[in-house]
């Protein structure tokens, strides 16, 4: 049975209202157009390769219809949209799913912070980036597996003993100079006791480099990047941590790298099949709950504040021809 569109106060009263872009309703939902448009490009790349046709098929159905509830902003009194229903493909490199997952992880991280700060009030954060020499994309799998073994050795070293917990993610970028080369690296957030700084435990930059070379058994490694996260800036206490968390918990492959280097991207997809791109340990072990996320997890993402609405569901559908979401009144519903 077809459901009747609801009469909703904020619906613009135009004859073509069904075609009004999502961004006209809600400027802050512009990222939907951007990420869904990237997904369209990625879908077309996968569609060219026989072994990835299924990925193309799944991405083509990703987040095709978004249904929003309308909530009143407590501060401004304005009516805003809040995503309530959508279906996601969960293909690893889908730009929409990567984006939602990154928001979800960052939100989970921030939700865990108060407890962590309470249990370890003086602990500090370190942001560590570990690289290895760039490799031909055909050797990416072997390189990532070797890096995983290097990391396992690292966390068993005495220098790592004082670390209270870690979150480690993998990022792969395309090398700019040599087509067909990949730059795999780890980002890690380490929670350390305050005694780390100025104490006997302290690991200097030169020592981190030596340590990583030794764990990787590779003296050609040229650099590591390690920085204390300044979380105690009283004007803006979370800025340093926010930046480090965003960098650690972002996409694993930049959508631009996928779209601008299709052959590299197809080879990369094959190489990373079923490899885990995240590891956690110590007191951060369960912070990110790496279970298979549901549609609901990706719908909520970072929008965790519970706000009631009147149950009306405004639908918007993605239009591949002009690469944006537009009003789709026939898809409106009333919440169950
Ligand atoms: Zn998707």
PDB file of C-alpha atoms in Angstrom, residues 126-134 140 143-144 146-157 159-160 163 166-173 182-190 196 203-218 220-227 247-248 277 279:
ATOM      1  CA  UNK A 126      50.780  10.327  22.184  1.00  0.00           C
ATOM      2  CA  UNK A 127      50.117  10.329  18.449  1.00  0.00           C
ATOM      3  CA  UNK A 128      52.464   8.031  16.586  1.00  0.00           C
ATOM      4  CA  UNK A 129      52.782   7.493  12.826  1.00  0.00           C
ATOM      5  CA  UNK A 130      54.848   4.552  11.626  1.00  0.00           C
ATOM      6  CA  UNK A 131      55.853   4.190   8.006  1.00  0.00           C
ATOM      7  CA  UNK A 132      57.838   1.781   5.877  1.00  0.00           C
ATOM      8  CA  UNK A 133      59.373   2.384   2.429  1.00  0.00           C
ATOM      9  CA  UNK A 134      56.679   2.618  -0.264  1.00  0.00           C
ATOM     10  CA  UNK A 140      50.995  -4.376  -0.431  1.00  0.00           C
ATOM     11  CA  UNK A 143      54.072  -5.458   3.351  1.00  0.00           C
ATOM     12  CA  UNK A 144      51.012  -4.928   5.571  1.00  0.00           C
ATOM     13  CA  UNK A 146      55.033  -7.648   7.816  1.00  0.00           C
ATOM     14  CA  UNK A 147      54.013  -4.361   9.426  1.00  0.00           C
ATOM     15  CA  UNK A 148      51.481  -6.242  11.553  1.00  0.00           C
ATOM     16  CA  UNK A 149      54.262  -8.554  12.752  1.00  0.00           C
ATOM     17  CA  UNK A 150      56.474  -5.524  13.413  1.00  0.00           C
ATOM     18  CA  UNK A 151      53.717  -3.984  15.525  1.00  0.00           C
ATOM     19  CA  UNK A 152      53.319  -7.207  17.514  1.00  0.00           C
ATOM     20  CA  UNK A 153      57.047  -7.111  18.299  1.00  0.00           C
ATOM     21  CA  UNK A 154      56.834  -3.428  19.189  1.00  0.00           C
ATOM     22  CA  UNK A 155      54.109  -3.799  21.800  1.00  0.00           C
ATOM     23  CA  UNK A 156      56.127  -6.518  23.531  1.00  0.00           C
ATOM     24  CA  UNK A 157      59.239  -4.342  23.881  1.00  0.00           C
ATOM     25  CA  UNK A 159      59.816   0.629  25.937  1.00  0.00           C
ATOM     26  CA  UNK A 160      56.119  -0.052  25.272  1.00  0.00           C
ATOM     27  CA  UNK A 163      51.638   2.271  27.617  1.00  0.00           C
ATOM     28  CA  UNK A 166      46.417   1.959  22.134  1.00  0.00           C
ATOM     29  CA  UNK A 167      44.286   2.332  19.020  1.00  0.00           C
ATOM     30  CA  UNK A 168      46.130   1.587  15.803  1.00  0.00           C
ATOM     31  CA  UNK A 169      44.746   2.003  12.304  1.00  0.00           C
ATOM     32  CA  UNK A 170      46.121   1.416   8.827  1.00  0.00           C
ATOM     33  CA  UNK A 171      46.072   3.962   6.035  1.00  0.00           C
ATOM     34  CA  UNK A 172      47.149   3.344   2.448  1.00  0.00           C
ATOM     35  CA  UNK A 173      47.752   6.226   0.058  1.00  0.00           C
ATOM     36  CA  UNK A 182      51.519   2.416  -2.331  1.00  0.00           C
ATOM     37  CA  UNK A 183      52.388   4.203   0.882  1.00  0.00           C
ATOM     38  CA  UNK A 184      51.108   2.079   3.777  1.00  0.00           C
ATOM     39  CA  UNK A 185      51.382   3.492   7.284  1.00  0.00           C
ATOM     40  CA  UNK A 186      50.031   3.068  10.779  1.00  0.00           C
ATOM     41  CA  UNK A 187      48.478   5.806  12.882  1.00  0.00           C
ATOM     42  CA  UNK A 188      48.381   5.089  16.580  1.00  0.00           C
ATOM     43  CA  UNK A 189      46.978   6.855  19.602  1.00  0.00           C
ATOM     44  CA  UNK A 190      48.764   5.755  22.761  1.00  0.00           C
ATOM     45  CA  UNK A 196      56.105   8.908  30.766  1.00  0.00           C
ATOM     46  CA  UNK A 203      61.153   7.349  24.462  1.00  0.00           C
ATOM     47  CA  UNK A 204      62.783  10.012  22.315  1.00  0.00           C
ATOM     48  CA  UNK A 205      62.037  10.456  18.647  1.00  0.00           C
ATOM     49  CA  UNK A 206      65.400   8.892  17.722  1.00  0.00           C
ATOM     50  CA  UNK A 207      64.614   5.924  19.973  1.00  0.00           C
ATOM     51  CA  UNK A 208      61.189   5.409  18.356  1.00  0.00           C
ATOM     52  CA  UNK A 209      62.861   5.290  14.960  1.00  0.00           C
ATOM     53  CA  UNK A 210      65.460   2.808  16.214  1.00  0.00           C
ATOM     54  CA  UNK A 211      62.731   0.741  17.871  1.00  0.00           C
ATOM     55  CA  UNK A 212      60.531   0.572  14.768  1.00  0.00           C
ATOM     56  CA  UNK A 213      63.523  -0.272  12.549  1.00  0.00           C
ATOM     57  CA  UNK A 214      64.466  -3.039  14.918  1.00  0.00           C
ATOM     58  CA  UNK A 215      60.905  -4.423  15.143  1.00  0.00           C
ATOM     59  CA  UNK A 216      60.557  -4.280  11.348  1.00  0.00           C
ATOM     60  CA  UNK A 217      64.094  -5.617  10.898  1.00  0.00           C
ATOM     61  CA  UNK A 218      64.551  -2.930   8.297  1.00  0.00           C
ATOM     62  CA  UNK A 220      66.058   1.522   5.498  1.00  0.00           C
ATOM     63  CA  UNK A 221      63.044   2.974   7.362  1.00  0.00           C
ATOM     64  CA  UNK A 222      63.673   6.690   7.283  1.00  0.00           C
ATOM     65  CA  UNK A 223      61.157   8.256   9.588  1.00  0.00           C
ATOM     66  CA  UNK A 224      58.614   7.932  12.319  1.00  0.00           C
ATOM     67  CA  UNK A 225      56.455  10.759  13.548  1.00  0.00           C
ATOM     68  CA  UNK A 226      55.706  11.011  17.229  1.00  0.00           C
ATOM     69  CA  UNK A 227      54.080  13.867  19.073  1.00  0.00           C
ATOM     70  CA  UNK A 247      43.522  11.457  11.828  1.00  0.00           C
ATOM     71  CA  UNK A 248      43.629   8.019  13.451  1.00  0.00           C
ATOM     72  CA  UNK A 277      42.870  -2.298   9.468  1.00  0.00           C
ATOM     73  CA  UNK A 279      43.910  -2.964  16.350  1.00  0.00           C
TER      74      UNK A 279
END
